[in-house]
Amino acid sequence: MATKAALETQLAVVAGFENPRVGLEQYPTPPELAAHVVHVADLNGDVEGRTVVDLGSGTGMLALGAALRGPKRVVGVEIDREALETARENRRRVGTTTSVEWVQGDATDPPLCPDGPTTVVMNPPFGAQKGSAHADRAFLATAAAIADVSYSIHNEGSIEFVEAFADDEGGEVTHAFRAELTLDRQFPFHTEDEKTQAVEVYRIEWS
């Protein structure tokens, strides 16, 4: 198994959004955070030989990270066609030989029903925009429906919400850890060139 540092280096070539859409909260997942999440998933036996689905895959950071760790196949689901085009280019940059399928569709109602052991990885919208509170709830519902384990990135202070949702859906939070999400200035309302936000990552087993 390659190291987390090696995985981060491989993912450093992944390009972000050319025209990010604020309504979709299109913030790129930094390579260091993606490498951390995928490495932990791999250590727990949740990547190799399995189907990995990246919900709201954006330009492919988490999907491509998983593809570098020996899964059976990877599926990235993204509603934004332009982001998917960048994801396809990013696959060529990363050079993974694992099968990666890019599906344009709503991650909260994806047109797929994977067979066999399935892991979801995702950095869903936090619901920071007006009228979109708990936007991550629908992503978790999809994970519960299609996967037996998921890894998801959430805003700091989400533990009660995530545990309650998992319990309601017959799931169990088995791991939780803090991380940092570095955001570059990309929207007019941003006042800083760079902001570091505390986040939380959860591993959930779904029954």
PDB file of C-alpha atoms in Angstrom:
ATOM      1  CA  MET A   1       0.000   0.000   0.000  1.00  0.00           C
ATOM      2  CA  ALA A   2       1.351   3.410  -0.968  1.00  0.00           C
ATOM      3  CA  THR A   3       1.694   6.000   1.761  1.00  0.00           C
ATOM      4  CA  LYS A   4      -0.771   8.792   2.368  1.00  0.00           C
ATOM      5  CA  ALA A   5       1.930  11.288   1.364  1.00  0.00           C
ATOM      6  CA  ALA A   6       2.467   9.484  -1.951  1.00  0.00           C
ATOM      7  CA  LEU A   7      -1.259   9.548  -2.629  1.00  0.00           C
ATOM      8  CA  GLU A   8      -1.401  13.273  -1.895  1.00  0.00           C
ATOM      9  CA  THR A   9       1.426  13.858  -4.369  1.00  0.00           C
ATOM     10  CA  GLN A  10      -0.405  11.912  -7.070  1.00  0.00           C
ATOM     11  CA  LEU A  11      -3.581  13.935  -6.490  1.00  0.00           C
ATOM     12  CA  ALA A  12      -1.802  17.298  -6.565  1.00  0.00           C
ATOM     13  CA  VAL A  13      -2.250  17.416 -10.371  1.00  0.00           C
ATOM     14  CA  VAL A  14      -6.068  17.322 -10.142  1.00  0.00           C
ATOM     15  CA  ALA A  15      -7.526  20.564 -11.506  1.00  0.00           C
ATOM     16  CA  GLY A  16     -10.427  22.281  -9.777  1.00  0.00           C
ATOM     17  CA  PHE A  17     -13.523  24.022 -11.098  1.00  0.00           C
ATOM     18  CA  GLU A  18     -13.057  26.492 -13.953  1.00  0.00           C
ATOM     19  CA  ASN A  19     -16.434  28.130 -13.313  1.00  0.00           C
ATOM     20  CA  PRO A  20     -17.556  27.118  -9.819  1.00  0.00           C
ATOM     21  CA  ARG A  21     -21.273  27.419  -9.102  1.00  0.00           C
ATOM     22  CA  VAL A  22     -22.085  28.899  -5.719  1.00  0.00           C
ATOM     23  CA  GLY A  23     -25.536  27.295  -5.649  1.00  0.00           C
ATOM     24  CA  LEU A  24     -23.904  23.861  -5.782  1.00  0.00           C
ATOM     25  CA  GLU A  25     -21.252  24.864  -3.218  1.00  0.00           C
ATOM     26  CA  GLN A  26     -18.539  23.795  -5.626  1.00  0.00           C
ATOM     27  CA  TYR A  27     -15.443  23.971  -3.479  1.00  0.00           C
ATOM     28  CA  PRO A  28     -12.617  21.632  -4.513  1.00  0.00           C
ATOM     29  CA  THR A  29     -11.500  18.989  -2.045  1.00  0.00           C
ATOM     30  CA  PRO A  30      -7.795  19.649  -1.333  1.00  0.00           C
ATOM     31  CA  PRO A  31      -5.458  16.751  -2.209  1.00  0.00           C
ATOM     32  CA  GLU A  32      -4.249  16.442   1.385  1.00  0.00           C
ATOM     33  CA  LEU A  33      -7.805  15.963   2.686  1.00  0.00           C
ATOM     34  CA  ALA A  34      -8.764  13.585  -0.128  1.00  0.00           C
ATOM     35  CA  ALA A  35      -5.615  11.537   0.474  1.00  0.00           C
ATOM     36  CA  HIS A  36      -6.419  11.383   4.194  1.00  0.00           C
ATOM     37  CA  VAL A  37      -9.983  10.179   3.633  1.00  0.00           C
ATOM     38  CA  VAL A  38      -9.049   7.600   0.984  1.00  0.00           C
ATOM     39  CA  HIS A  39      -6.080   6.339   3.004  1.00  0.00           C
ATOM     40  CA  VAL A  40      -8.254   5.774   6.080  1.00  0.00           C
ATOM     41  CA  ALA A  41     -10.857   4.011   3.928  1.00  0.00           C
ATOM     42  CA  ASP A  42      -8.162   1.785   2.447  1.00  0.00           C
ATOM     43  CA  LEU A  43      -6.763   0.923   5.886  1.00  0.00           C
ATOM     44  CA  ASN A  44     -10.257  -0.183   6.906  1.00  0.00           C
ATOM     45  CA  GLY A  45     -10.572  -2.467   3.874  1.00  0.00           C
ATOM     46  CA  ASP A  46     -13.203  -0.265   2.262  1.00  0.00           C
ATOM     47  CA  VAL A  47     -11.537   0.353  -1.126  1.00  0.00           C
ATOM     48  CA  GLU A  48      -9.587  -2.583  -2.533  1.00  0.00           C
ATOM     49  CA  GLY A  49     -11.721  -4.926  -4.615  1.00  0.00           C
ATOM     50  CA  ARG A  50     -14.899  -2.930  -3.988  1.00  0.00           C
ATOM     51  CA  THR A  51     -17.091  -0.571  -5.988  1.00  0.00           C
ATOM     52  CA  VAL A  52     -16.455   3.001  -4.861  1.00  0.00           C
ATOM     53  CA  VAL A  53     -19.037   5.697  -5.624  1.00  0.00           C
ATOM     54  CA  ASP A  54     -18.176   9.379  -5.284  1.00  0.00           C
ATOM     55  CA  LEU A  55     -21.414  11.336  -4.822  1.00  0.00           C
ATOM     56  CA  GLY A  56     -21.143  14.910  -6.067  1.00  0.00           C
ATOM     57  CA  SER A  57     -17.744  14.050  -7.496  1.00  0.00           C
ATOM     58  CA  GLY A  58     -16.973  17.513  -8.864  1.00  0.00           C
ATOM     59  CA  THR A  59     -13.710  17.359 -10.784  1.00  0.00           C
ATOM     60  CA  GLY A  60     -12.916  13.897  -9.455  1.00  0.00           C
ATOM     61  CA  MET A  61     -10.577  14.343  -6.491  1.00  0.00           C
ATOM     62  CA  LEU A  62     -12.023  11.654  -4.191  1.00  0.00           C
ATOM     63  CA  ALA A  63     -12.964   9.328  -7.045  1.00  0.00           C
ATOM     64  CA  LEU A  64      -9.452   9.421  -8.469  1.00  0.00           C
ATOM     65  CA  GLY A  65      -7.892   8.996  -5.042  1.00  0.00           C
ATOM     66  CA  ALA A  66      -9.920   5.824  -4.571  1.00  0.00           C
ATOM     67  CA  ALA A  67      -9.044   4.649  -8.091  1.00  0.00           C
ATOM     68  CA  LEU A  68      -5.371   4.645  -7.108  1.00  0.00           C
ATOM     69  CA  ARG A  69      -5.970   2.135  -4.304  1.00  0.00           C
ATOM     70  CA  GLY A  70      -7.101  -0.955  -6.212  1.00  0.00           C
ATOM     71  CA  PRO A  71     -10.904  -0.890  -6.197  1.00  0.00           C
ATOM     72  CA  LYS A  72     -12.966  -3.083  -8.500  1.00  0.00           C
ATOM     73  CA  ARG A  73     -14.341   0.049 -10.149  1.00  0.00           C
ATOM     74  CA  VAL A  74     -15.112   3.683  -9.389  1.00  0.00           C
ATOM     75  CA  VAL A  75     -18.202   5.699 -10.287  1.00  0.00           C
ATOM     76  CA  GLY A  76     -18.308   9.495 -10.009  1.00  0.00           C
ATOM     77  CA  VAL A  77     -21.786  11.054  -9.962  1.00  0.00           C
ATOM     78  CA  GLU A  78     -21.934  14.785 -10.724  1.00  0.00           C
ATOM     79  CA  ILE A  79     -24.733  17.048 -11.961  1.00  0.00           C
ATOM     80  CA  ASP A  80     -22.439  19.618 -13.594  1.00  0.00           C
ATOM     81  CA  ARG A  81     -21.347  18.567 -17.098  1.00  0.00           C
ATOM     82  CA  GLU A  82     -18.414  21.005 -17.167  1.00  0.00           C
ATOM     83  CA  ALA A  83     -17.071  19.552 -13.926  1.00  0.00           C
ATOM     84  CA  LEU A  84     -17.323  16.052 -15.397  1.00  0.00           C
ATOM     85  CA  GLU A  85     -15.325  17.128 -18.437  1.00  0.00           C
ATOM     86  CA  THR A  86     -12.597  18.360 -16.115  1.00  0.00           C
ATOM     87  CA  ALA A  87     -12.803  15.086 -14.173  1.00  0.00           C
ATOM     88  CA  ARG A  88     -12.142  13.119 -17.351  1.00  0.00           C
ATOM     89  CA  GLU A  89      -9.106  15.286 -18.052  1.00  0.00           C
ATOM     90  CA  ASN A  90      -7.965  14.806 -14.462  1.00  0.00           C
ATOM     91  CA  ARG A  91      -8.093  11.047 -14.859  1.00  0.00           C
ATOM     92  CA  ARG A  92      -5.606  11.337 -17.699  1.00  0.00           C
ATOM     93  CA  ARG A  93      -3.393  13.583 -15.556  1.00  0.00           C
ATOM     94  CA  VAL A  94      -3.430  11.163 -12.637  1.00  0.00           C
ATOM     95  CA  GLY A  95      -2.907   8.169 -14.911  1.00  0.00           C
ATOM     96  CA  THR A  96      -4.998   5.614 -13.054  1.00  0.00           C
ATOM     97  CA  THR A  97      -5.755   2.413 -14.943  1.00  0.00           C
ATOM     98  CA  THR A  98      -8.717   1.460 -12.770  1.00  0.00           C
ATOM     99  CA  SER A  99     -12.095   1.689 -14.468  1.00  0.00           C
ATOM    100  CA  VAL A 100     -13.707   5.051 -13.664  1.00  0.00           C
ATOM    101  CA  GLU A 101     -17.208   5.809 -14.908  1.00  0.00           C
ATOM    102  CA  TRP A 102     -18.403   9.416 -14.870  1.00  0.00           C
ATOM    103  CA  VAL A 103     -22.189   9.739 -14.619  1.00  0.00           C
ATOM    104  CA  GLN A 104     -24.011  13.022 -15.047  1.00  0.00           C
ATOM    105  CA  GLY A 105     -26.880  12.993 -12.596  1.00  0.00           C
ATOM    106  CA  ASP A 106     -28.272  14.175  -9.299  1.00  0.00           C
ATOM    107  CA  ALA A 107     -26.250  12.633  -6.465  1.00  0.00           C
ATOM    108  CA  THR A 108     -29.366  12.708  -4.271  1.00  0.00           C
ATOM    109  CA  ASP A 109     -31.207  10.532  -6.801  1.00  0.00           C
ATOM    110  CA  PRO A 110     -28.478   8.779  -8.793  1.00  0.00           C
ATOM    111  CA  PRO A 111     -29.270   6.589 -11.806  1.00  0.00           C
ATOM    112  CA  LEU A 112     -27.357   3.592 -10.506  1.00  0.00           C
ATOM    113  CA  CYS A 113     -27.742   0.552  -8.300  1.00  0.00           C
ATOM    114  CA  PRO A 114     -24.291  -0.966  -7.719  1.00  0.00           C
ATOM    115  CA  ASP A 115     -23.888  -4.697  -7.130  1.00  0.00           C
ATOM    116  CA  GLY A 116     -21.669  -6.180  -4.462  1.00  0.00           C
ATOM    117  CA  PRO A 117     -19.675  -4.472  -1.713  1.00  0.00           C
ATOM    118  CA  THR A 118     -19.962  -0.716  -2.215  1.00  0.00           C
ATOM    119  CA  THR A 119     -18.282   2.223  -0.524  1.00  0.00           C
ATOM    120  CA  VAL A 120     -19.433   5.823  -0.898  1.00  0.00           C
ATOM    121  CA  VAL A 121     -16.933   8.667  -0.550  1.00  0.00           C
ATOM    122  CA  MET A 122     -18.205  12.234  -0.687  1.00  0.00           C
ATOM    123  CA  ASN A 123     -17.682  15.861   0.164  1.00  0.00           C
ATOM    124  CA  PRO A 124     -21.340  16.977   0.045  1.00  0.00           C
ATOM    125  CA  PRO A 125     -22.544  20.579   0.218  1.00  0.00           C
ATOM    126  CA  PHE A 126     -22.652  21.801   3.805  1.00  0.00           C
ATOM    127  CA  GLY A 127     -25.872  23.756   3.296  1.00  0.00           C
ATOM    128  CA  ALA A 128     -24.165  27.105   3.818  1.00  0.00           C
ATOM    129  CA  GLN A 129     -26.268  28.899   1.207  1.00  0.00           C
ATOM    130  CA  LYS A 130     -29.631  30.435   2.054  1.00  0.00           C
ATOM    131  CA  GLY A 131     -32.434  27.905   1.837  1.00  0.00           C
ATOM    132  CA  SER A 132     -30.101  24.886   1.671  1.00  0.00           C
ATOM    133  CA  ALA A 133     -29.694  23.958   5.329  1.00  0.00           C
ATOM    134  CA  HIS A 134     -28.673  20.314   5.825  1.00  0.00           C
ATOM    135  CA  ALA A 135     -28.091  19.826   2.110  1.00  0.00           C
ATOM    136  CA  ASP A 136     -25.826  16.962   3.159  1.00  0.00           C
ATOM    137  CA  ARG A 137     -28.849  15.051   4.500  1.00  0.00           C
ATOM    138  CA  ALA A 138     -29.951  13.979   1.012  1.00  0.00           C
ATOM    139  CA  PHE A 139     -26.432  12.800   0.193  1.00  0.00           C
ATOM    140  CA  LEU A 140     -26.381  10.663   3.333  1.00  0.00           C
ATOM    141  CA  ALA A 141     -29.760   9.218   2.346  1.00  0.00           C
ATOM    142  CA  THR A 142     -28.301   8.149  -1.000  1.00  0.00           C
ATOM    143  CA  ALA A 143     -25.315   6.570   0.737  1.00  0.00           C
ATOM    144  CA  ALA A 144     -27.667   4.631   2.996  1.00  0.00           C
ATOM    145  CA  ALA A 145     -29.566   3.374  -0.051  1.00  0.00           C
ATOM    146  CA  ILE A 146     -26.676   2.224  -2.252  1.00  0.00           C
ATOM    147  CA  ALA A 147     -23.709   1.436   0.013  1.00  0.00           C
ATOM    148  CA  ASP A 148     -22.778  -0.671   3.001  1.00  0.00           C
ATOM    149  CA  VAL A 149     -20.183   1.865   4.165  1.00  0.00           C
ATOM    150  CA  SER A 150     -19.619   5.565   3.527  1.00  0.00           C
ATOM    151  CA  TYR A 151     -17.066   8.271   4.229  1.00  0.00           C
ATOM    152  CA  SER A 152     -18.349  11.836   4.223  1.00  0.00           C
ATOM    153  CA  ILE A 153     -16.967  15.284   5.009  1.00  0.00           C
ATOM    154  CA  HIS A 154     -19.167  17.640   7.028  1.00  0.00           C
ATOM    155  CA  ASN A 155     -19.037  21.026   8.664  1.00  0.00           C
ATOM    156  CA  GLU A 156     -17.621  21.241  12.180  1.00  0.00           C
ATOM    157  CA  GLY A 157     -20.201  20.453  14.842  1.00  0.00           C
ATOM    158  CA  SER A 158     -22.158  17.911  12.791  1.00  0.00           C
ATOM    159  CA  ILE A 159     -21.760  14.938  15.143  1.00  0.00           C
ATOM    160  CA  GLU A 160     -25.277  15.016  16.622  1.00  0.00           C
ATOM    161  CA  PHE A 161     -26.922  15.407  13.222  1.00  0.00           C
ATOM    162  CA  VAL A 162     -24.864  12.669  11.542  1.00  0.00           C
ATOM    163  CA  GLU A 163     -25.284  10.172  14.379  1.00  0.00           C
ATOM    164  CA  ALA A 164     -29.026  10.813  14.597  1.00  0.00           C
ATOM    165  CA  PHE A 165     -29.481  10.463  10.838  1.00  0.00           C
ATOM    166  CA  ALA A 166     -27.442   7.254  10.733  1.00  0.00           C
ATOM    167  CA  ASP A 167     -29.433   5.806  13.622  1.00  0.00           C
ATOM    168  CA  ASP A 168     -32.732   6.631  11.908  1.00  0.00           C
ATOM    169  CA  GLU A 169     -31.560   4.867   8.731  1.00  0.00           C
ATOM    170  CA  GLY A 170     -30.230   1.769  10.460  1.00  0.00           C
ATOM    171  CA  GLY A 171     -26.612   2.894  10.224  1.00  0.00           C
ATOM    172  CA  GLU A 172     -23.821   3.343  12.751  1.00  0.00           C
ATOM    173  CA  VAL A 173     -21.020   5.883  12.935  1.00  0.00           C
ATOM    174  CA  THR A 174     -17.909   3.787  13.542  1.00  0.00           C
ATOM    175  CA  HIS A 175     -15.180   6.409  13.056  1.00  0.00           C
ATOM    176  CA  ALA A 176     -15.086  10.195  13.299  1.00  0.00           C
ATOM    177  CA  PHE A 177     -12.108  12.502  12.992  1.00  0.00           C
ATOM    178  CA  ARG A 178     -11.401  16.175  12.571  1.00  0.00           C
ATOM    179  CA  ALA A 179      -9.647  17.613   9.537  1.00  0.00           C
ATOM    180  CA  GLU A 180      -9.106  20.931   7.786  1.00  0.00           C
ATOM    181  CA  LEU A 181     -10.509  22.167   4.492  1.00  0.00           C
ATOM    182  CA  THR A 182      -8.527  24.966   2.836  1.00  0.00           C
ATOM    183  CA  LEU A 183     -10.652  27.170   0.601  1.00  0.00           C
ATOM    184  CA  ASP A 184      -9.216  29.607  -1.928  1.00  0.00           C
ATOM    185  CA  ARG A 185     -11.026  32.808  -2.903  1.00  0.00           C
ATOM    186  CA  GLN A 186     -13.358  31.920  -5.781  1.00  0.00           C
ATOM    187  CA  PHE A 187     -16.644  33.768  -5.220  1.00  0.00           C
ATOM    188  CA  PRO A 188     -17.294  37.547  -4.990  1.00  0.00           C
ATOM    189  CA  PHE A 189     -18.432  37.335  -1.361  1.00  0.00           C
ATOM    190  CA  HIS A 190     -15.110  35.857  -0.237  1.00  0.00           C
ATOM    191  CA  THR A 191     -13.072  38.441   1.670  1.00  0.00           C
ATOM    192  CA  GLU A 192      -9.858  36.434   2.106  1.00  0.00           C
ATOM    193  CA  ASP A 193      -7.507  34.914  -0.439  1.00  0.00           C
ATOM    194  CA  GLU A 194      -7.488  31.698   1.568  1.00  0.00           C
ATOM    195  CA  LYS A 195      -9.516  30.356   4.464  1.00  0.00           C
ATOM    196  CA  THR A 196      -9.003  27.211   6.499  1.00  0.00           C
ATOM    197  CA  GLN A 197     -12.197  25.638   7.783  1.00  0.00           C
ATOM    198  CA  ALA A 198     -12.464  22.909  10.393  1.00  0.00           C
ATOM    199  CA  VAL A 199     -14.417  19.895   9.164  1.00  0.00           C
ATOM    200  CA  GLU A 200     -15.325  16.441  10.395  1.00  0.00           C
ATOM    201  CA  VAL A 201     -15.115  13.125   8.541  1.00  0.00           C
ATOM    202  CA  TYR A 202     -17.416  10.238   9.376  1.00  0.00           C
ATOM    203  CA  ARG A 203     -17.318   6.553   8.528  1.00  0.00           C
ATOM    204  CA  ILE A 204     -20.798   5.032   8.648  1.00  0.00           C
ATOM    205  CA  GLU A 205     -21.750   1.385   8.254  1.00  0.00           C
ATOM    206  CA  TRP A 206     -25.204   0.975   6.707  1.00  0.00           C
ATOM    207  CA  SER A 207     -27.339  -2.110   7.273  1.00  0.00           C
TER     208      SER A 207
END
